[in-house]
Amino acid sequence: MSNQLYIKEIQVLFDAVQKSKIFEDQKMMTDAVPLFPIAEINATYEQEKNAAGFDLKNFVMTYFDFLGAKVSIRREDHLPIGQHIEKLWDELTRTAYEEKGTLLKLPKPYIVPGGRFNEFFYWDSYFIMLGLQVSGRVEMMENIVENCSYLIQNVGFVPNASRTHFLSRSQPPYFSLMLDLLAETKNDETVYTQYYDTLEKEYAFWMDGEEEAKIGTGLKRVVKTKDGYVLNRYYDTENEPRPESYLIDIEDQENALGEEFYRNIRSACESGWDFSSRWFADGEHIQTIETLNLAQVDLNCLLWHLETTLAKSSALQHLKDKENYFTERAASRRHMINKYFWDEKTKIYKDYHIQKNTKTTSEHIAALYPLFLGIADQKQAKAVAETIFEKFLYPGGLVTTTKKTGQQWDLPNAWAPYQWLGFKAMKNYGFDDEAELIKNNWCSNVERVYKNTGKLMEKYNALDTETIAGGGEYPNQDGFGWTNGVYLKLQQN
């Protein structure tokens, strides 16, 4: 797989395009496909850019193809929501058997989220798979797993999304959970052994730097606490503006603190939560972002699941030493999750601040992960459930944080993944009534918006069920992969 970051090759032109705002959405230019050799485009641009009457937009439209920049879904007939989703699976299916512009090639067809997101996304794909399971589309579930495996084998990890400029970061590691879902669907445990090398390789990616990390600091995605324990954090290898949000990042950086503003921004993108007060030192402003200073509860729970899955897969192959190794690692991490993330005072799981050796103040819905994966004990689960119901559940679903900042991963927005996590978390500990409430509040919101607009949205407003959700760097998108998946899965339960 070529690691050519072709955006770097057109950097002068790219910089001019992004700073001139000729497109409303900065993602347009990152997704464009050059129609001529890069050297030729660059030479012509240098030659023409200072000429009288030079039109930058016209130049770009001549030398690049913008087909497929947006998935638009137009439907004359207003179908029942379930039938609409079934049709959407086909409309959101893509193939990329060769590289085009920034798009990475993948061996199998896949489903894109929709709207401006016209490529394969890592953690979205797990929630899409939940719906594919309900729809009986097992082959597409297998395709998603196969594409993830291909990326891990060829890149070393699953990038944030299947584009060259995402080769510096991943997303929440859901591959082991995808295998659970596939094994359950096919009633076949051999998937764990089939993808054993892939699981090991993804684990090695997240644990890279473990040997070299110093006490009380982070190195790559690994953190060593003051007590010498190993935890993980989100991280991005680059410290420069994101191509897909180029101008926004440059403008935000002007008043930012610290030398690693861009890396902190990008590392928050690896979490999938771009952006939220969860990452801000002052809880309010993106300029104070400090993702790198935190070990995150969700990531560490997912890595516990990966360790547990590796132990299980080792056992299936009678690899006794490896089974013992991963079983011990999982047991140690479970202990650390309760030691570093459980907050006895506020009765919720929080992130851990590496430098300050304390839990962060942000209360957020990622506290559900220890319940979703069965790591919490019954007493902790009850406490978390009570806190969630008191502070996070609204008429339109579960919100992500208790703060309203205008960031899209803050109040008042309800996102599909956390409705499923919340439902499952409650079910795991016998809180069936609470699970039903989460399900009904969010599903009725989805149905109402669909009835009014004919669309399934990326996110929903949980407080004001009269309006559509907003906030963030781009307008609310329709399509929408993970909403479709979670809605179908909740309806089935």
XYZ file of C-alpha atoms in Angstrom:
493
model
C 0.000 0.000 0.000
C 1.526 3.311 -1.000
C 1.923 5.798 1.781
C 2.031 8.664 -0.690
C 0.503 11.693 0.933
C -0.377 13.319 -2.326
C -1.691 16.437 -0.528
C 1.915 17.198 0.475
C 2.841 17.070 -3.218
C 0.327 19.833 -4.046
C 0.925 21.741 -0.797
C 1.301 25.208 -2.373
C -1.914 24.890 -4.356
C -3.695 23.114 -1.501
C -2.740 25.894 0.941
C -4.068 28.545 -1.451
C -7.350 26.690 -2.010
C -8.023 26.094 1.682
C -7.140 29.651 2.741
C -9.223 31.250 -0.018
C -12.391 29.409 1.100
C -13.510 28.685 -2.451
C -15.334 25.666 -1.047
C -17.678 25.904 1.902
C -16.353 22.579 3.199
C -12.586 22.136 3.655
C -13.001 18.408 3.063
C -13.844 19.031 -0.624
C -10.244 19.636 -1.630
C -8.850 16.717 0.365
C -11.226 14.350 -1.426
C -10.559 15.736 -4.926
C -8.957 13.416 -7.485
C -6.268 14.940 -9.768
C -7.105 14.544 -13.454
C -3.522 15.147 -14.636
C -0.064 14.237 -13.328
C 0.772 16.175 -10.149
C 3.951 17.673 -11.651
C 1.937 19.068 -14.556
C -0.734 20.558 -12.255
C 1.926 22.193 -10.070
C 3.841 23.612 -13.055
C 0.702 25.044 -14.661
C -0.411 26.535 -11.354
C 2.966 28.250 -10.804
C 2.830 29.579 -14.348
C -0.743 30.910 -14.206
C -1.393 31.939 -10.609
C -0.097 35.508 -10.932
C -1.642 36.185 -14.334
C -4.329 38.829 -14.622
C -7.813 37.398 -14.221
C -6.593 34.085 -12.811
C -9.552 32.245 -11.244
C -8.449 29.751 -8.594
C -11.769 27.928 -8.379
C -11.939 27.586 -12.141
C -8.383 26.211 -12.189
C -9.162 23.632 -9.519
C -12.396 22.529 -11.200
C -10.438 22.020 -14.447
C -7.604 19.979 -12.955
C -9.470 17.921 -10.335
C -12.485 15.667 -10.234
C -14.972 16.291 -7.426
C -17.305 13.442 -8.255
C -18.399 11.530 -5.213
C -17.574 14.386 -2.866
C -20.967 14.023 -1.231
C -23.473 11.228 -0.901
C -26.841 12.775 -1.635
C -29.900 10.714 -0.983
C -33.061 11.764 -2.759
C -36.210 9.810 -2.328
C -39.544 10.700 -3.889
C -41.571 8.238 -1.861
C -41.591 8.441 1.929
C -40.968 4.815 2.882
C -41.408 3.355 6.345
C -38.134 3.877 8.225
C -37.074 0.214 8.153
C -37.517 -0.054 4.373
C -35.692 3.261 3.928
C -32.682 1.870 5.844
C -32.680 -1.324 3.759
C -32.430 0.809 0.602
C -29.756 2.965 2.220
C -27.427 -0.011 2.728
C -27.167 -0.302 -1.060
C -26.914 3.439 -1.628
C -24.112 3.772 0.924
C -22.104 0.847 -0.493
C -18.793 1.737 -2.156
C -15.768 0.001 -3.623
C -12.176 1.243 -3.905
C -10.180 -1.362 -5.782
C -7.522 1.187 -6.677
C -6.147 4.343 -5.087
C -7.626 7.602 -6.311
C -6.312 10.892 -4.986
C -6.333 10.467 -1.212
C -8.631 7.425 -1.233
C -6.964 4.185 -0.101
C -7.743 0.992 -1.938
C -9.555 -1.780 -0.062
C -10.104 -5.397 -1.114
C -13.843 -5.554 -0.380
C -16.946 -3.358 -0.763
C -17.859 -1.292 2.295
C -20.493 1.060 3.645
C -19.787 4.761 4.095
C -21.476 6.895 6.772
C -23.095 9.275 4.256
C -23.227 13.002 3.565
C -19.695 14.403 3.294
C -18.233 11.139 4.609
C -17.651 9.132 1.468
C -14.952 6.715 2.659
C -14.554 3.774 5.050
C -14.533 4.856 8.731
C -13.190 2.598 11.475
C -15.425 2.813 14.527
C -18.512 3.815 12.507
C -18.236 0.438 10.784
C -18.845 -1.494 14.017
C -22.176 0.279 14.595
C -23.047 -0.153 10.917
C -22.390 -3.908 11.411
C -25.012 -4.016 14.201
C -27.637 -3.049 11.613
C -26.223 -5.323 8.925
C -26.624 -8.194 11.380
C -30.330 -7.372 11.763
C -30.682 -7.017 7.981
C -29.073 -10.423 7.468
C -26.267 -8.911 5.395
C -23.573 -11.243 6.662
C -21.343 -10.910 3.615
C -21.044 -7.156 4.127
C -20.183 -7.756 7.802
C -17.415 -10.081 6.614
C -16.273 -7.441 4.126
C -15.880 -4.863 6.876
C -13.821 -7.248 9.004
C -11.741 -8.186 5.959
C -11.073 -4.515 5.104
C -10.006 -3.771 8.683
C -7.718 -6.794 8.642
C -6.218 -5.705 5.322
C -5.473 -2.241 6.726
C -3.953 -3.615 9.944
C -1.782 -6.021 7.945
C -0.684 -3.387 5.409
C -0.625 -0.131 7.384
C -0.163 -1.565 10.888
C -3.526 -0.267 12.130
C -6.959 0.803 10.891
C -6.703 4.504 10.008
C -9.368 6.968 11.173
C -10.777 6.638 7.641
C -9.516 5.218 4.358
C -7.609 8.260 3.087
C -3.886 8.969 2.949
C -4.067 11.971 5.275
C -5.469 9.713 8.022
C -2.386 7.474 8.044
C -1.136 9.227 11.186
C -3.983 8.079 13.455
C -6.508 5.344 14.115
C -9.897 5.472 15.865
C -11.339 3.630 18.905
C -10.126 0.020 18.383
C -13.313 -1.912 17.674
C -11.826 -4.739 15.606
C -12.052 -7.303 18.427
C -15.703 -6.322 18.994
C -16.351 -6.736 15.266
C -15.059 -10.311 15.579
C -17.444 -10.936 18.504
C -20.332 -9.736 16.365
C -19.311 -11.848 13.386
C -18.695 -14.967 15.515
C -22.133 -14.505 17.131
C -23.852 -13.961 13.775
C -22.283 -17.006 12.105
C -22.190 -19.061 15.291
C -18.566 -19.754 14.434
C -15.599 -19.228 16.750
C -13.030 -19.809 14.028
C -13.090 -16.082 13.196
C -10.993 -15.555 16.347
C -8.262 -17.870 15.094
C -8.557 -16.714 11.490
C -7.725 -13.151 12.511
C -5.306 -13.934 15.332
C -2.319 -12.304 13.604
C -4.419 -9.230 12.907
C -5.454 -8.919 16.572
C -1.820 -9.227 17.652
C -0.704 -6.645 15.129
C -3.317 -4.111 16.210
C -2.361 -4.691 19.839
C 1.314 -4.082 18.994
C 0.343 -0.764 17.373
C -1.435 0.505 20.498
C 1.309 -0.737 22.849
C 4.222 0.596 20.775
C 6.537 2.592 23.053
C 5.689 0.633 26.196
C 9.322 -0.338 26.825
C 10.699 3.187 26.335
C 7.991 5.220 28.110
C 9.207 7.066 31.218
C 7.311 7.176 34.517
C 4.699 9.939 34.643
C 4.776 10.650 30.900
C 3.317 9.470 27.622
C 5.092 8.108 24.561
C 3.064 7.620 21.375
C -0.153 5.875 22.544
C 1.290 4.583 25.810
C 1.272 6.270 29.207
C 3.253 5.323 32.314
C 1.542 6.490 35.487
C 3.398 7.828 38.539
C 3.063 4.300 39.999
C 4.616 2.744 36.902
C 1.423 1.209 35.492
C 0.864 1.222 31.746
C -2.273 2.856 30.344
C -3.081 4.139 26.870
C -4.043 7.430 25.281
C -5.162 8.699 21.905
C -2.326 10.091 19.793
C -1.485 11.280 16.275
C 2.018 11.162 14.818
C 1.610 14.504 13.012
C 1.697 17.982 14.555
C 0.302 20.146 11.769
C -3.137 21.359 10.614
C -5.536 18.633 9.497
C -5.922 18.871 5.691
C -9.693 18.262 5.998
C -10.072 21.168 8.481
C -7.028 23.154 7.422
C -8.118 26.764 7.852
C -10.138 26.059 11.015
C -7.041 24.582 12.672
C -4.767 27.435 11.595
C -7.246 30.016 12.950
C -7.788 28.128 16.226
C -4.046 27.767 16.722
C -3.477 31.538 16.759
C -4.554 31.879 20.405
C -3.656 28.368 21.502
C -1.360 27.413 24.324
C 1.496 24.955 23.919
C 3.526 23.712 20.980
C 1.447 20.629 20.301
C -1.904 22.242 19.579
C -2.276 20.468 16.232
C -1.294 17.105 17.668
C -3.786 17.550 20.514
C -6.487 18.367 17.950
C -5.610 15.337 15.837
C -5.401 13.055 18.881
C -8.953 14.059 19.831
C -9.935 13.019 16.283
C -8.482 9.567 16.991
C -11.013 9.270 19.839
C -13.872 10.002 17.412
C -14.939 12.852 19.701
C -13.970 15.827 17.580
C -14.606 17.968 19.531
C -15.754 18.113 23.135
C -15.213 19.974 26.413
C -13.894 16.594 27.561
C -10.526 17.538 25.994
C -10.319 21.171 27.089
C -8.215 22.157 30.109
C -10.683 24.969 30.895
C -13.718 22.916 29.837
C -14.783 25.665 27.449
C -12.312 26.594 24.712
C -10.663 24.499 22.028
C -7.466 26.557 22.399
C -6.882 24.819 25.762
C -7.132 21.318 24.279
C -4.940 18.779 26.100
C -5.886 15.346 24.741
C -2.268 14.175 25.074
C -2.257 14.754 28.840
C -5.046 12.242 29.362
C -5.408 8.487 29.542
C -8.973 7.811 28.369
C -11.440 5.404 29.961
C -13.033 4.284 26.666
C -9.718 3.473 24.980
C -8.447 1.470 27.963
C -11.694 -0.506 28.155
C -11.476 -1.314 24.438
C -7.868 -2.456 24.869
C -8.973 -4.627 27.798
C -11.430 -6.225 25.351
C -8.640 -6.689 22.799
C -6.443 -8.371 25.439
C -9.344 -10.599 26.505
C -10.012 -11.528 22.869
C -6.335 -12.339 22.314
C -6.418 -14.595 25.397
C -9.535 -16.324 24.037
C -8.039 -16.737 20.565
C -4.791 -18.107 22.075
C -6.804 -20.634 24.111
C -8.662 -21.816 20.998
C -5.276 -22.594 19.438
C -3.814 -24.144 22.610
C -1.140 -21.440 22.788
C -0.774 -21.715 26.548
C 1.988 -19.134 27.043
C 0.185 -16.515 25.009
C -3.111 -17.281 26.688
C -1.481 -16.717 30.098
C 0.258 -13.554 28.912
C -2.903 -11.889 27.583
C -5.034 -13.115 30.494
C -2.594 -11.421 32.888
C -2.512 -8.243 30.833
C -6.318 -8.066 30.819
C -6.494 -8.696 34.584
C -3.929 -5.974 35.222
C -5.801 -3.517 32.994
C -9.129 -4.262 34.659
C -7.497 -3.400 37.986
C -6.087 -0.164 36.522
C -9.412 0.864 34.994
C -10.928 0.846 38.475
C -7.865 2.419 40.074
C -7.373 5.311 37.641
C -10.788 5.979 36.110
C -13.353 5.221 38.805
C -14.272 8.375 40.736
C -15.739 7.425 44.085
C -16.856 11.006 44.807
C -18.971 11.594 41.710
C -19.860 7.901 41.178
C -18.790 7.856 37.558
C -15.774 6.846 35.464
C -13.617 9.740 34.239
C -10.393 10.210 32.301
C -7.052 10.322 34.110
C -4.712 13.337 33.899
C -1.150 12.052 33.535
C 0.729 15.160 34.758
C -1.614 16.014 37.616
C -2.059 12.382 38.657
C -5.790 13.032 39.161
C -9.067 12.332 37.413
C -10.327 15.039 35.090
C -13.381 17.110 36.003
C -15.279 16.368 32.777
C -18.302 14.118 33.221
C -18.973 12.285 29.974
C -20.840 9.351 28.518
C -17.674 7.297 27.860
C -18.220 6.319 31.514
C -20.514 3.669 30.002
C -17.641 1.568 28.640
C -16.843 -0.357 31.861
C -20.540 -1.332 31.989
C -20.824 -1.999 28.255
C -17.907 -4.445 28.478
C -18.750 -5.873 31.907
C -15.685 -4.488 33.719
C -17.575 -2.640 36.480
C -18.888 -4.466 39.554
C -22.603 -4.393 40.369
C -22.232 -1.568 42.901
C -20.284 0.635 40.491
C -22.736 -0.161 37.692
C -25.685 0.892 39.846
C -23.948 4.157 40.757
C -23.079 4.905 37.128
C -26.624 4.075 36.019
C -28.020 6.536 38.572
C -25.589 9.273 37.484
C -26.367 8.660 33.823
C -30.096 8.930 34.468
C -29.758 12.021 36.569
C -27.400 13.929 34.255
C -27.352 12.422 30.762
C -30.761 11.083 29.784
C -33.144 13.501 28.064
C -36.359 13.096 26.057
C -34.338 12.580 22.862
C -31.684 10.190 24.163
C -28.369 10.147 26.013
C -26.152 13.222 25.649
C -22.356 12.987 25.588
C -21.402 15.539 28.268
C -23.077 17.801 30.799
C -21.612 20.966 29.217
C -22.942 23.113 26.400
C -20.037 24.613 24.430
C -21.238 24.553 20.813
C -18.908 21.598 20.172
C -20.759 18.698 18.564
C -19.670 16.099 21.155
C -21.223 18.102 23.975
C -24.720 18.810 25.256
C -27.353 18.765 23.697
C -26.331 16.172 21.095
C -27.192 12.473 21.219
C -25.035 10.181 19.074
C -26.034 6.688 17.942
C -23.040 4.742 19.375
C -23.784 5.814 22.927
C -27.448 4.871 22.721
C -26.361 1.304 21.949
C -23.636 1.385 24.605
C -26.149 2.754 27.121
C -28.802 0.174 26.265
C -26.335 -2.712 26.434
C -24.648 -1.375 29.582
C -27.996 -1.310 31.417
C -28.980 -4.759 30.128
C -25.653 -6.241 31.284
C -26.418 -5.347 34.900
C -30.125 -6.112 34.923
C -31.388 -2.521 34.636
C -33.988 -3.459 32.026
C -36.371 -0.533 32.568
C -33.521 1.936 32.167
C -32.407 0.182 28.982
C -35.925 0.490 27.537
C -36.072 4.178 28.373
C -32.772 4.902 26.595
C -33.960 2.931 23.579
C -37.403 4.541 23.405
C -36.239 8.126 23.964
C -33.692 8.008 21.173
C -35.633 5.852 18.695
C -38.692 8.090 18.938
C -36.446 11.110 18.252
C -35.003 9.379 15.163
C -38.536 8.503 13.982
C -39.784 12.055 14.500
C -36.912 13.622 12.527
C -37.369 11.018 9.780
C -41.109 11.732 9.613
C -40.424 15.480 9.279
C -37.414 15.400 6.957
C -37.213 11.957 5.332
C -33.635 11.727 6.630
C -31.591 9.772 9.141
C -29.101 12.094 10.795
C -25.543 11.797 12.051
C -26.612 13.103 15.478
C -29.765 14.303 17.251
C -30.734 17.059 19.662
C -31.678 15.229 22.872
C -33.115 18.256 24.708
C -35.184 19.999 22.101
C -36.919 17.276 20.170
C -38.490 19.899 17.896
C -35.215 20.795 16.149
C -32.353 19.066 14.392
C -28.972 18.834 16.126
C -26.146 21.261 15.326
C -22.708 22.332 16.498
C -19.329 21.293 15.196
C -17.186 22.141 12.172
C -19.728 21.169 9.509
C -23.553 20.940 9.151
C -25.401 17.851 10.418
C -25.075 15.081 7.826
C -27.696 12.672 6.590
C -27.302 9.046 5.575
C -26.318 7.930 8.197
C -24.435 4.697 8.713
C -24.259 4.320 12.463
C -27.701 5.786 13.076
C -29.187 3.221 10.679
C -27.273 0.390 12.353
C -28.081 1.287 15.948
C -31.732 2.066 15.187
C -32.269 -1.378 13.598
C -30.407 -3.147 16.411
C -32.358 -1.375 19.167
C -35.647 -2.116 17.426
C -34.756 -5.784 17.335
C -34.035 -5.910 21.099
